[in-house]
mmCIF file of C-alpha atoms and ligand atoms in Angstrom:
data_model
loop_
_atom_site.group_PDB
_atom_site.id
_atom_site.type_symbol
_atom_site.label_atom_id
_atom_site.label_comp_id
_atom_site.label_asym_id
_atom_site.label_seq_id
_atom_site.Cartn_x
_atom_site.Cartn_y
_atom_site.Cartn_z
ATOM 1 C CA UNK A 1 23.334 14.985 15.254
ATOM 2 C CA UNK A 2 23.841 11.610 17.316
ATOM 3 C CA UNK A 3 25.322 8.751 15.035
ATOM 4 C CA UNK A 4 22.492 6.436 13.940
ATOM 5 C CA UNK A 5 23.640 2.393 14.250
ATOM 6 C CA UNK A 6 22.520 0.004 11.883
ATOM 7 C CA UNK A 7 19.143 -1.297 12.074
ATOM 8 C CA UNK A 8 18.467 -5.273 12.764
ATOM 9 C CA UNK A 9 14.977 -5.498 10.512
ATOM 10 C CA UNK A 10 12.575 -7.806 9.433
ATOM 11 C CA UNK A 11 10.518 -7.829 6.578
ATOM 12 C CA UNK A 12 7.508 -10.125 5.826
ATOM 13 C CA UNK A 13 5.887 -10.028 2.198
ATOM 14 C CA UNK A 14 8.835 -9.246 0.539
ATOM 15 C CA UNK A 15 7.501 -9.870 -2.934
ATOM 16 C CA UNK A 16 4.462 -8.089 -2.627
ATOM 17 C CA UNK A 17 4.552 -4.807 -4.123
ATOM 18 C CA UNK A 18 5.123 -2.992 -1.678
ATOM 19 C CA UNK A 19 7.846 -5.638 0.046
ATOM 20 C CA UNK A 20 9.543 -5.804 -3.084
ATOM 21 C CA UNK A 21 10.545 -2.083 -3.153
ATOM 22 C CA UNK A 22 11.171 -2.395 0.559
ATOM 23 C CA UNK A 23 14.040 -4.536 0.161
ATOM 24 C CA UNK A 24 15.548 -2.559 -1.950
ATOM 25 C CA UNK A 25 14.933 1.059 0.269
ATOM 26 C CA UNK A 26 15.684 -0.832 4.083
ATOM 27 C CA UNK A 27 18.883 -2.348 2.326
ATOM 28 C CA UNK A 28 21.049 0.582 3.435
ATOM 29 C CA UNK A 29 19.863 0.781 7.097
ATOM 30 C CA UNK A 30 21.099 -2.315 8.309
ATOM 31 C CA UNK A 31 20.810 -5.821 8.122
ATOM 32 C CA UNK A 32 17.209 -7.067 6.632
ATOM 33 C CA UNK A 33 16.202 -10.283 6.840
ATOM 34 C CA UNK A 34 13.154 -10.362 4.007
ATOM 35 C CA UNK A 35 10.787 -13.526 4.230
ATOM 36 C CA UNK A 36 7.612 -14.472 1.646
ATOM 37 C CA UNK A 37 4.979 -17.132 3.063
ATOM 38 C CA UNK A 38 7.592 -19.719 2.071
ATOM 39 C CA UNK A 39 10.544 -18.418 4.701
ATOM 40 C CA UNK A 40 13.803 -19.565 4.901
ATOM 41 C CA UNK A 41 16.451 -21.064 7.464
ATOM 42 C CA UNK A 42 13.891 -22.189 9.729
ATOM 43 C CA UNK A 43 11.680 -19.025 9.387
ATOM 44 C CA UNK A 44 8.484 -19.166 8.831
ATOM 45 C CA UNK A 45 7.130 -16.375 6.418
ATOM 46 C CA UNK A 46 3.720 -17.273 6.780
ATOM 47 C CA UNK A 47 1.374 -14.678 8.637
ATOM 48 C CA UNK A 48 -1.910 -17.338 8.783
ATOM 49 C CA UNK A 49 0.653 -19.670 11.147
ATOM 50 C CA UNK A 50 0.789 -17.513 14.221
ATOM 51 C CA UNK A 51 3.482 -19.810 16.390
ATOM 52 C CA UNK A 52 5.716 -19.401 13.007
ATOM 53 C CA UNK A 53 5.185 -15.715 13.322
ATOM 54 C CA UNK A 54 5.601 -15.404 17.066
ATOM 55 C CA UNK A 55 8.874 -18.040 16.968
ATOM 56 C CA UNK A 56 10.426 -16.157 13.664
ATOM 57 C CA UNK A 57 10.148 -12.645 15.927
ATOM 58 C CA UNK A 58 11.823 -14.378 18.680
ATOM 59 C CA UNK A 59 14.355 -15.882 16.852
ATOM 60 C CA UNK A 60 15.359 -12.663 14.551
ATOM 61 C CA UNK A 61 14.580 -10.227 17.656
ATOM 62 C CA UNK A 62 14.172 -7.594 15.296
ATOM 63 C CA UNK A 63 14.924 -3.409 15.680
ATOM 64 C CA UNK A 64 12.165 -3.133 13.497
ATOM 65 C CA UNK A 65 9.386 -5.522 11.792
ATOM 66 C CA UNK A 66 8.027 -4.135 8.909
ATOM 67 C CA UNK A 67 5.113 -6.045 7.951
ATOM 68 C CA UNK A 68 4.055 -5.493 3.985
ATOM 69 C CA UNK A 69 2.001 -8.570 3.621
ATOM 70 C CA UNK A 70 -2.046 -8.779 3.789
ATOM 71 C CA UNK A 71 -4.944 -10.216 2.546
ATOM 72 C CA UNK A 72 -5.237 -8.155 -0.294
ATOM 73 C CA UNK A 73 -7.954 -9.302 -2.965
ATOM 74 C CA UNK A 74 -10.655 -6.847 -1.987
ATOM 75 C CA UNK A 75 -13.754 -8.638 -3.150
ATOM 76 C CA UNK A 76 -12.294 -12.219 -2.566
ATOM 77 C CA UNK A 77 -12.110 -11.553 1.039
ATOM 78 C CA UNK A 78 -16.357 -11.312 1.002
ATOM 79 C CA UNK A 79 -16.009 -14.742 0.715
ATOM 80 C CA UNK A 80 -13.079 -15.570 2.493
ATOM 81 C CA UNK A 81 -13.543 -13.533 5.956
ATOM 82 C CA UNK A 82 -11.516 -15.548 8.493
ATOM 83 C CA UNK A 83 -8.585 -16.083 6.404
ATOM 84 C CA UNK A 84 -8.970 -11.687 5.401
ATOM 85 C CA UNK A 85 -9.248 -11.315 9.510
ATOM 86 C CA UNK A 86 -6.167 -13.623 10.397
ATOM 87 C CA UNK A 87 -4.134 -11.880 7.753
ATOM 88 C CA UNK A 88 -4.793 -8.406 7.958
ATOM 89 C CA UNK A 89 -6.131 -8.558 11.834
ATOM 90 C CA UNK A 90 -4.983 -11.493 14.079
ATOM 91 C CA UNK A 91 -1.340 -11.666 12.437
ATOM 92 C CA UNK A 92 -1.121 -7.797 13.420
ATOM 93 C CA UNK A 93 -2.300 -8.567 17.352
ATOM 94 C CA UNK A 94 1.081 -11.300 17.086
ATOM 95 C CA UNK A 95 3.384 -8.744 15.905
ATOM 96 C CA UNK A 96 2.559 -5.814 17.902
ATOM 97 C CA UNK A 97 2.629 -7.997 21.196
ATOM 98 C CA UNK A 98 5.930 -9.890 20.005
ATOM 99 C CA UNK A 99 7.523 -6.084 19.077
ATOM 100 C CA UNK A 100 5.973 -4.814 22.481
ATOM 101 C CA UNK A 101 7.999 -7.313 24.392
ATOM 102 C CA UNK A 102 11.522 -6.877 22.456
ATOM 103 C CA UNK A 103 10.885 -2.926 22.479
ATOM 104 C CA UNK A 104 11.244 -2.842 18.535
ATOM 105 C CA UNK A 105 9.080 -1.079 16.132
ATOM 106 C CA UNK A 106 6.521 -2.344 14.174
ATOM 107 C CA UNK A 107 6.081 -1.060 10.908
ATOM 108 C CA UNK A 108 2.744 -1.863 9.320
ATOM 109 C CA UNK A 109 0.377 -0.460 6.304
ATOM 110 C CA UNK A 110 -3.260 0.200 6.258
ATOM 111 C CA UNK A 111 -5.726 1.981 3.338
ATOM 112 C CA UNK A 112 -7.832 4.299 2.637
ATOM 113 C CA UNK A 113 -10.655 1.684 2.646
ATOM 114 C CA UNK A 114 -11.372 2.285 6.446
ATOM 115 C CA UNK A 115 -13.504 5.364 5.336
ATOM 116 C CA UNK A 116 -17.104 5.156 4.420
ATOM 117 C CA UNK A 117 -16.246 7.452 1.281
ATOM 118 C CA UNK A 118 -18.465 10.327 1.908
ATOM 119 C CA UNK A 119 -17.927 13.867 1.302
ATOM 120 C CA UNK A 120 -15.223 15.395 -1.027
ATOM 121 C CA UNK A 121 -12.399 16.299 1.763
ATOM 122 C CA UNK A 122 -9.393 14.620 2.286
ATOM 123 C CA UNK A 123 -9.449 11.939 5.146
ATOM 124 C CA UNK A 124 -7.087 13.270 8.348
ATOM 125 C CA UNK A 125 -5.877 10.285 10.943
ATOM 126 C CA UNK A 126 -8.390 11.200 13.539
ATOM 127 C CA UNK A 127 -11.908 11.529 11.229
ATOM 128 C CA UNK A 128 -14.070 9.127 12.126
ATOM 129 C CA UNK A 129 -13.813 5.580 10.405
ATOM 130 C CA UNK A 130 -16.489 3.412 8.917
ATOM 131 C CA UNK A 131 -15.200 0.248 6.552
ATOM 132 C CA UNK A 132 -18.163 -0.724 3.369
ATOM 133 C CA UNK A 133 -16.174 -3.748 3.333
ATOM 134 C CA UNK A 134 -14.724 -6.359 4.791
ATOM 135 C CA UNK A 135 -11.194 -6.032 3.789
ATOM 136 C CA UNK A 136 -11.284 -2.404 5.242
ATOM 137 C CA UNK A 137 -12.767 -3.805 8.212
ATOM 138 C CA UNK A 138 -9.975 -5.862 8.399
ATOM 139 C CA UNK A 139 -7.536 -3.935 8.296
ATOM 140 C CA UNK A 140 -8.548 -1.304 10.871
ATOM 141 C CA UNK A 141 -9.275 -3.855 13.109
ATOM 142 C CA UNK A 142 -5.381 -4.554 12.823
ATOM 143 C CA UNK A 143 -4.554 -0.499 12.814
ATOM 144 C CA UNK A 144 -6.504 -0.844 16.551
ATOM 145 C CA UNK A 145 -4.877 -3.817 17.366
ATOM 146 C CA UNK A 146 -1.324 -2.397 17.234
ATOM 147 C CA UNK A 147 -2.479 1.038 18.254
ATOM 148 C CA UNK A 148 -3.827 -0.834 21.509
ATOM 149 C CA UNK A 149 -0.970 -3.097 22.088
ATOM 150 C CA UNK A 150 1.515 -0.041 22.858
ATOM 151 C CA UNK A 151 4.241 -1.070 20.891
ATOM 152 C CA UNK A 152 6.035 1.313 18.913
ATOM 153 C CA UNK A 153 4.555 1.486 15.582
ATOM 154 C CA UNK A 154 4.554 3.406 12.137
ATOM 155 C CA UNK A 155 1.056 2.757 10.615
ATOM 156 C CA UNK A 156 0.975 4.145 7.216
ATOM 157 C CA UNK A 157 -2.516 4.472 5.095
ATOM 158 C CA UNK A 158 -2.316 4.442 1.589
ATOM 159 C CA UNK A 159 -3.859 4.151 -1.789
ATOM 160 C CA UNK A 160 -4.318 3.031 -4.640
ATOM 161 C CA UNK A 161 -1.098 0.949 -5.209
ATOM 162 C CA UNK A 162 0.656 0.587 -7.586
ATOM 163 C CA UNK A 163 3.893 -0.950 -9.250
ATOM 164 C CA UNK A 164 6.215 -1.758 -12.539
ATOM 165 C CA UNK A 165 6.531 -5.327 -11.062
ATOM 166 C CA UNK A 166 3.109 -7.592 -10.983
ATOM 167 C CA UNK A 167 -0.615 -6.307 -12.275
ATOM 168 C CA UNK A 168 -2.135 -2.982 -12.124
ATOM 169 C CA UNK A 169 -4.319 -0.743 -13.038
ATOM 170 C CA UNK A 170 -2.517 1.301 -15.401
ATOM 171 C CA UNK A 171 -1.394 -2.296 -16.836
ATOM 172 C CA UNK A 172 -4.996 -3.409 -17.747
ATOM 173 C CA UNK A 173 -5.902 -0.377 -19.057
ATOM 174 C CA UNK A 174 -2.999 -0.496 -21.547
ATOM 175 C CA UNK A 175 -3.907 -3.836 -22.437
ATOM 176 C CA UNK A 176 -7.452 -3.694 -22.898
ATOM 177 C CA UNK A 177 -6.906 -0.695 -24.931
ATOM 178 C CA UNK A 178 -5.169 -2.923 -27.521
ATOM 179 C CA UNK A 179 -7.601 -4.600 -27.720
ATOM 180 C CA UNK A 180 -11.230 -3.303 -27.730
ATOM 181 C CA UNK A 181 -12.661 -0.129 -29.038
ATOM 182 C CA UNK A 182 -14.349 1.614 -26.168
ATOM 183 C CA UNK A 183 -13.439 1.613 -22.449
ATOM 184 C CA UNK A 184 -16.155 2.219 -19.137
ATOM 185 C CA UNK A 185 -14.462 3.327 -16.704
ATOM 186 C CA UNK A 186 -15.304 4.026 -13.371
ATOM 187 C CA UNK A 187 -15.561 8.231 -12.594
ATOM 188 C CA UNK A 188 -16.930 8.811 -9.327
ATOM 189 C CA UNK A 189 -14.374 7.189 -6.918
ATOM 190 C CA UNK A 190 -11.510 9.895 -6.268
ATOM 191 C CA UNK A 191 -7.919 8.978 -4.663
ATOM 192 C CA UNK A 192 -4.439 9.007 -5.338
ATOM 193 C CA UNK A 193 -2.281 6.372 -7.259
ATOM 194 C CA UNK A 194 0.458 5.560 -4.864
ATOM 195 C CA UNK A 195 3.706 3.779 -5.827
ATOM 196 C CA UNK A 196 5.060 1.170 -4.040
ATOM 197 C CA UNK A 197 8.428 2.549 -4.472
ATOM 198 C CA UNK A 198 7.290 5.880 -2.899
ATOM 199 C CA UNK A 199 5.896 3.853 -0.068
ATOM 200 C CA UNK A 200 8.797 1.883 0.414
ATOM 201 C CA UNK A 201 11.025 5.041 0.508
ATOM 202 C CA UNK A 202 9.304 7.218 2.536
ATOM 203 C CA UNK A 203 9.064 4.200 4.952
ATOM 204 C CA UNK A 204 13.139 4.011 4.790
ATOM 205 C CA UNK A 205 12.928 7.992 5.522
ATOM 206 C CA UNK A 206 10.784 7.773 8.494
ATOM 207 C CA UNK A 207 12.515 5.186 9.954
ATOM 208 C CA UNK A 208 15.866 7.096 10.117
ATOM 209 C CA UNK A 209 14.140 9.633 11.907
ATOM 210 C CA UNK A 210 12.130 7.488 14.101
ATOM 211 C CA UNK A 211 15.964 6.456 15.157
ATOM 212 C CA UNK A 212 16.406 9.498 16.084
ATOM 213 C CA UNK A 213 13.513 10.930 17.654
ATOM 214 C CA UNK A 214 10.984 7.849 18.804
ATOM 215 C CA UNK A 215 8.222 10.072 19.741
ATOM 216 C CA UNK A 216 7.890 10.258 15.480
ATOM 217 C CA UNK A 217 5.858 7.083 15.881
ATOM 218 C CA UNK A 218 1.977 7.040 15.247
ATOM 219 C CA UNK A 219 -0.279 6.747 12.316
ATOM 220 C CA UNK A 220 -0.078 8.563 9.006
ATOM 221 C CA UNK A 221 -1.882 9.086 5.381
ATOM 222 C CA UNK A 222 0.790 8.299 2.698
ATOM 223 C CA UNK A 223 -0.587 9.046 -0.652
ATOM 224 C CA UNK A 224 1.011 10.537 -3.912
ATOM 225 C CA UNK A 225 -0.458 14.611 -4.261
ATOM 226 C CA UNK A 226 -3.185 15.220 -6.047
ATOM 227 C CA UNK A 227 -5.924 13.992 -6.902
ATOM 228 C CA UNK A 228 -8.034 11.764 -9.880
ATOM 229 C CA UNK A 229 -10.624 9.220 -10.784
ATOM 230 C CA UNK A 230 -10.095 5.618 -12.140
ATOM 231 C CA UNK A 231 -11.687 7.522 -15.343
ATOM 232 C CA UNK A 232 -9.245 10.375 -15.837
ATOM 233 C CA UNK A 233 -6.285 7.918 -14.417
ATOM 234 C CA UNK A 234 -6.891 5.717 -17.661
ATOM 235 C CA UNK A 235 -7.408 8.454 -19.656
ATOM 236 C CA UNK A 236 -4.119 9.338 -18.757
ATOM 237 C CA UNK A 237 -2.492 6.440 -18.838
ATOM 238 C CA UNK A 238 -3.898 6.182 -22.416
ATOM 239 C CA UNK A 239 -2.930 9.635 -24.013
ATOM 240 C CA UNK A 240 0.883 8.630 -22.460
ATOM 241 C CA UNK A 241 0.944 5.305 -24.705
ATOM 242 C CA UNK A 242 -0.588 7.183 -27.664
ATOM 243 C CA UNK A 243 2.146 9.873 -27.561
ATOM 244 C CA UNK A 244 4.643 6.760 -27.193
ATOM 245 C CA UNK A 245 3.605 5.873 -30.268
ATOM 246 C CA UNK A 246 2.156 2.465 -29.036
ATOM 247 C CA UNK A 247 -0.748 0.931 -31.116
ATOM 248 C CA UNK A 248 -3.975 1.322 -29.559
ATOM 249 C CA UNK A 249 -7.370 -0.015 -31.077
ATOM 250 C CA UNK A 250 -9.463 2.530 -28.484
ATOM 251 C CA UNK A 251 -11.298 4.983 -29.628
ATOM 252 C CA UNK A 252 -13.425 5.979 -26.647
ATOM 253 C CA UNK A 253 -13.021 5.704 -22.812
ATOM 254 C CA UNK A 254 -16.323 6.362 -21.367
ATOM 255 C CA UNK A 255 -17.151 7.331 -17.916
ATOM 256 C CA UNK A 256 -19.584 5.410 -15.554
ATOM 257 C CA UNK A 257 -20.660 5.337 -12.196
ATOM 258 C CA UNK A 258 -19.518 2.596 -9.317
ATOM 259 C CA UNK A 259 -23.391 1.369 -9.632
ATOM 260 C CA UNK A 260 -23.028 0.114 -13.425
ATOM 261 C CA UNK A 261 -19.592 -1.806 -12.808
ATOM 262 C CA UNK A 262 -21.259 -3.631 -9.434
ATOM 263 C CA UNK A 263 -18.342 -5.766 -7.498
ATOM 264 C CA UNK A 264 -19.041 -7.795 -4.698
ATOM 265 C CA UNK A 265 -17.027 -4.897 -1.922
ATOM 266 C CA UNK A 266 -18.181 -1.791 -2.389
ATOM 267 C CA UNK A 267 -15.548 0.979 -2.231
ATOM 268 C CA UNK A 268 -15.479 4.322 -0.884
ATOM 269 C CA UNK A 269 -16.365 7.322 -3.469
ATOM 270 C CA UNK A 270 -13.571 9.263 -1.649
ATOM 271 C CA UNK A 271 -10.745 7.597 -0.672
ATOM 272 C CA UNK A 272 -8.453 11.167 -0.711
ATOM 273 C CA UNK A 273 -6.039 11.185 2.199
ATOM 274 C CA UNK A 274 -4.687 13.999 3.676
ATOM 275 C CA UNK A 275 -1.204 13.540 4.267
ATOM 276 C CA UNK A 276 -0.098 16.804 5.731
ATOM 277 C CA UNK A 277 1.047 15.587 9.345
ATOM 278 C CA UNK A 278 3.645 12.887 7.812
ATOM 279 C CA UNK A 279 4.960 15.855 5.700
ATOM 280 C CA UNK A 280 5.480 17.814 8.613
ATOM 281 C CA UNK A 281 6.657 15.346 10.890
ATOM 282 C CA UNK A 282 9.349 13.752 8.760
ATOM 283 C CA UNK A 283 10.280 17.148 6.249
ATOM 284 C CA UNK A 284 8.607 15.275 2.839
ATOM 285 C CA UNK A 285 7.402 16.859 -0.192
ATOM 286 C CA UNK A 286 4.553 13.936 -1.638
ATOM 287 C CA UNK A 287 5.499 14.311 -5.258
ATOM 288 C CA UNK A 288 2.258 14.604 -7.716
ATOM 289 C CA UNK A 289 0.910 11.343 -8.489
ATOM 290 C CA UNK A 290 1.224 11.734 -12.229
ATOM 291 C CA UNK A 291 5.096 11.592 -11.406
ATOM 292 C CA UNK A 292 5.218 8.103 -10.709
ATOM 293 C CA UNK A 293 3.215 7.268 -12.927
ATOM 294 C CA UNK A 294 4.797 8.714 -15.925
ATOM 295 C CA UNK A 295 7.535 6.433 -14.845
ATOM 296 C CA UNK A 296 5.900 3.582 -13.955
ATOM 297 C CA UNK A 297 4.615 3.414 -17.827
ATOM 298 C CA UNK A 298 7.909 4.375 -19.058
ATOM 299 C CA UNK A 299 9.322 1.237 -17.289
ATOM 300 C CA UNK A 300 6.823 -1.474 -18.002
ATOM 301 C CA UNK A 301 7.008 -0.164 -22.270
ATOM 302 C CA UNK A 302 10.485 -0.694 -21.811
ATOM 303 C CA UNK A 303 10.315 -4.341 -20.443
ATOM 304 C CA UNK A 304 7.899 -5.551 -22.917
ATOM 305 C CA UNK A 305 9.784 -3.781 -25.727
ATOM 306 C CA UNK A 306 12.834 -6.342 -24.523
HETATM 307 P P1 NDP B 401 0.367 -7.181 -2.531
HETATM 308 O O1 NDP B 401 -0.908 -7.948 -2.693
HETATM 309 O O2 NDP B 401 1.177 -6.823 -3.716
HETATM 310 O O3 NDP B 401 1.319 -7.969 -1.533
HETATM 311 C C1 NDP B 401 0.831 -8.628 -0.419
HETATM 312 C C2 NDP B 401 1.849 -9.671 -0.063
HETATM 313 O O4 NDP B 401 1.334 -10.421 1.043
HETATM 314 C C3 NDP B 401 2.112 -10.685 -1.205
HETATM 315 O O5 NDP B 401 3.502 -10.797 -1.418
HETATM 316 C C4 NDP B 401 1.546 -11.980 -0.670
HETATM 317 O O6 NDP B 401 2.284 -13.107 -1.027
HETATM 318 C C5 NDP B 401 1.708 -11.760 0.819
HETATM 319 N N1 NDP B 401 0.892 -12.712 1.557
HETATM 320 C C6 NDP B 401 -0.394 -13.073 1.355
HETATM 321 N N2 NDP B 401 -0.742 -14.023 2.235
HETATM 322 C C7 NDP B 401 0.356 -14.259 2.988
HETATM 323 C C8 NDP B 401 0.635 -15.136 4.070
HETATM 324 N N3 NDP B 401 -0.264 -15.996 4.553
HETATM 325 N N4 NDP B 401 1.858 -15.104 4.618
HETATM 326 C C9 NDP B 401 2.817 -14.267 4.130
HETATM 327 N N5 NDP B 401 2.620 -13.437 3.121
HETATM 328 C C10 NDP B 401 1.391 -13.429 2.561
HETATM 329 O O7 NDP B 401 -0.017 -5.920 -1.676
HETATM 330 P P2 NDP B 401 0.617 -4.451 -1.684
HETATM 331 O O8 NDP B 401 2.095 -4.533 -1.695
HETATM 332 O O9 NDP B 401 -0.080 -3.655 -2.704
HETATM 333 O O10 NDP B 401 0.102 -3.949 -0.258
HETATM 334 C C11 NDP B 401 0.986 -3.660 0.817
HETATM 335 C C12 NDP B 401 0.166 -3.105 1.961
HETATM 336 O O11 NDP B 401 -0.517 -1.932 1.537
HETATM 337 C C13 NDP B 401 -0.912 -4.051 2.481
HETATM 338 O O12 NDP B 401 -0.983 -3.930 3.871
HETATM 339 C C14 NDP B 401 -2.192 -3.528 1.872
HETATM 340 O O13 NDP B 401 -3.321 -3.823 2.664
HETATM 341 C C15 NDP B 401 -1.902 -2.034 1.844
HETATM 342 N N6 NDP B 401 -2.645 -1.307 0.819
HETATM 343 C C16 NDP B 401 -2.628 -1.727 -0.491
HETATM 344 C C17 NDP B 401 -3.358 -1.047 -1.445
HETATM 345 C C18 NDP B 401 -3.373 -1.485 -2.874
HETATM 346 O O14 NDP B 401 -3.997 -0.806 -3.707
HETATM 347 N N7 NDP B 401 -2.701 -2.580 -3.239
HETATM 348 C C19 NDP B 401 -4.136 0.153 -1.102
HETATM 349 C C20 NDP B 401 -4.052 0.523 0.284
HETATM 350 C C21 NDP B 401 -3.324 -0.181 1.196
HETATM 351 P P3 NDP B 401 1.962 -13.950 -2.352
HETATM 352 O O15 NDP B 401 2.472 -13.095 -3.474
HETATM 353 O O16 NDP B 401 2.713 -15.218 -2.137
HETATM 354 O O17 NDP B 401 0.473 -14.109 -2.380
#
């Protein structure tokens, strides 16, 4: 096997979710320089300030740009669509022609949310797209931008996110089962609760083996196996805490469709990926999404019990 040389990357968002786990899984393949909107030394973090971007791309010259920060507050973005587009779509038409020109790779995430939701099958990377939203028509307008800009790229869809560090799901859940007797909860949207850590190391994975064999690049599904509701995912997450012994005041965590719990996106009803072609392209095994989320509970029980 030809050696591999270190790796000159870039990483934007580095305290999202996502980011945050990044630094830690890119540390061992070279020499990351990790930015948040704020930068540092002279380099501007920001993806809404496009000569930053372009002049923080020149100056690192990057291997590889791995891009983890959006526009991510789904139904905010309704409101807010040309910050949502220059985020998730204009900053991605910067990076792809910056990496284009340098001959890098850009690493970049998108979601589930370019589906419509219909049907019960998993989503492949060539069925047919159709955003309900604007955030999801956001972000595959930046898939299509980097797709079109022929820069090597790693696009990686994904769900459901989740992580120890910042809010979640599973988070809320716990806490408003302290604290009220009954739960509604949401039971006809299916997907897969994806953690950022899995993300971020899968990502590390792939890029090894991009280094190796560049025709690897292209556009995957990344999701955790399996697959659940936001009902039976806090129905989970609540049995787990009740065998931990932790005090719960819920007694009953009913299930309701999207249309009695209106928000101002609407999401897609199935939002299962099918990740079968990054499994076989880069050897992975998707662990079971109760996995990480067994230990995603067991670690945020443990910082609050400190
Ligand atoms: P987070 O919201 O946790 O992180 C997004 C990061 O982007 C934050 O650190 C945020 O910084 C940063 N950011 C926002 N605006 C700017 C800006 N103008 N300049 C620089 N940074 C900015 O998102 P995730 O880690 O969960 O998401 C990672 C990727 O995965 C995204 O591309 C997202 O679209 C995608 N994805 C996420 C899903 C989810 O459920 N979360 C589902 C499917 C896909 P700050 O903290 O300062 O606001």
């Amino acid at each position: 096997m030809a050696r591999t040389r270190p790796l000159n990357i870039l990483l934007l968002g580095k305290n999202g979710q996502v980011g945050w786990e990044l630094q830690r899984s890119l540390a061992p393949l070279g020499k990351v320089t990790a930015l948040d909107r704020f930068g540092q030394d002279g380099l501007c973090g920001d993806i809404s300030n496009m000569d930053g971007l372009r002049h923080t791309i020149d100056t690192v010259k990057p291997d590889v740009l791995v891009n983890a920060a959006a526009y991510t507050a789904v139904d905010k973005a309704e409101d807010e669509p040309e910050l949502a587009i220059r985020l998730n779509t204009e900053a991605s038409v910067v990076m792809s022609k910056a990496m284009k020109a340098l001959g890098g790779c850009l690493v970049h995430y998108s979601t589930d949310y370019v589906f419509d939701g219909s049907g019960t099958h998993p989503w492949n990377e060539t069925d047919e797209v159709g955003p309900l939203n604007l955030y999801g028509a956001s972000k595959l307008a930046g898939e299509e931008a980097i797709q079109a800009s022929g820069c090597q790229h790693l696009i990686f869809r994904t769900s459901w996110v989740y992580a120890s560090r910042g809010n979640n799901f599973a988070k809320t859940m716990l806490r408003l089962a302290k604290e009220r007797d009954t739960l509604n909860v949401i039971n006809d949207q299916i997907g897969a609760p994806t953690g950022a850590d899995l993300i971020a190391d899968v990502t590390a994975h792939a890029l090894r083996q991009w280094q190796q064999q560049p025709q690897t690049t292209g556009l995957y599904h990344l999701a955790a196996n399996g697959e659940t509701s936001w009902h039976h995912y806090a129905s989970v997450v609540i049995q787990w805490a009740q065998k931990a012994g932790i005090p719960l005041a819920v007694e009953t965590v009913n299930p309701i469709p999207s249309e009695d719990y209106p928000v101002p996106a609407e999401r897609p009803k199935n939002s299962r990926l099918d990740c079968r072609a990054l499994e076989t392209t880069f050897g992975l095994q998707l662990p079971q999404w109760q996995e990480g989320v067994e230990r995603m509970l067991q670690e945020i029980t443990i910082k609050e019990a400190q």
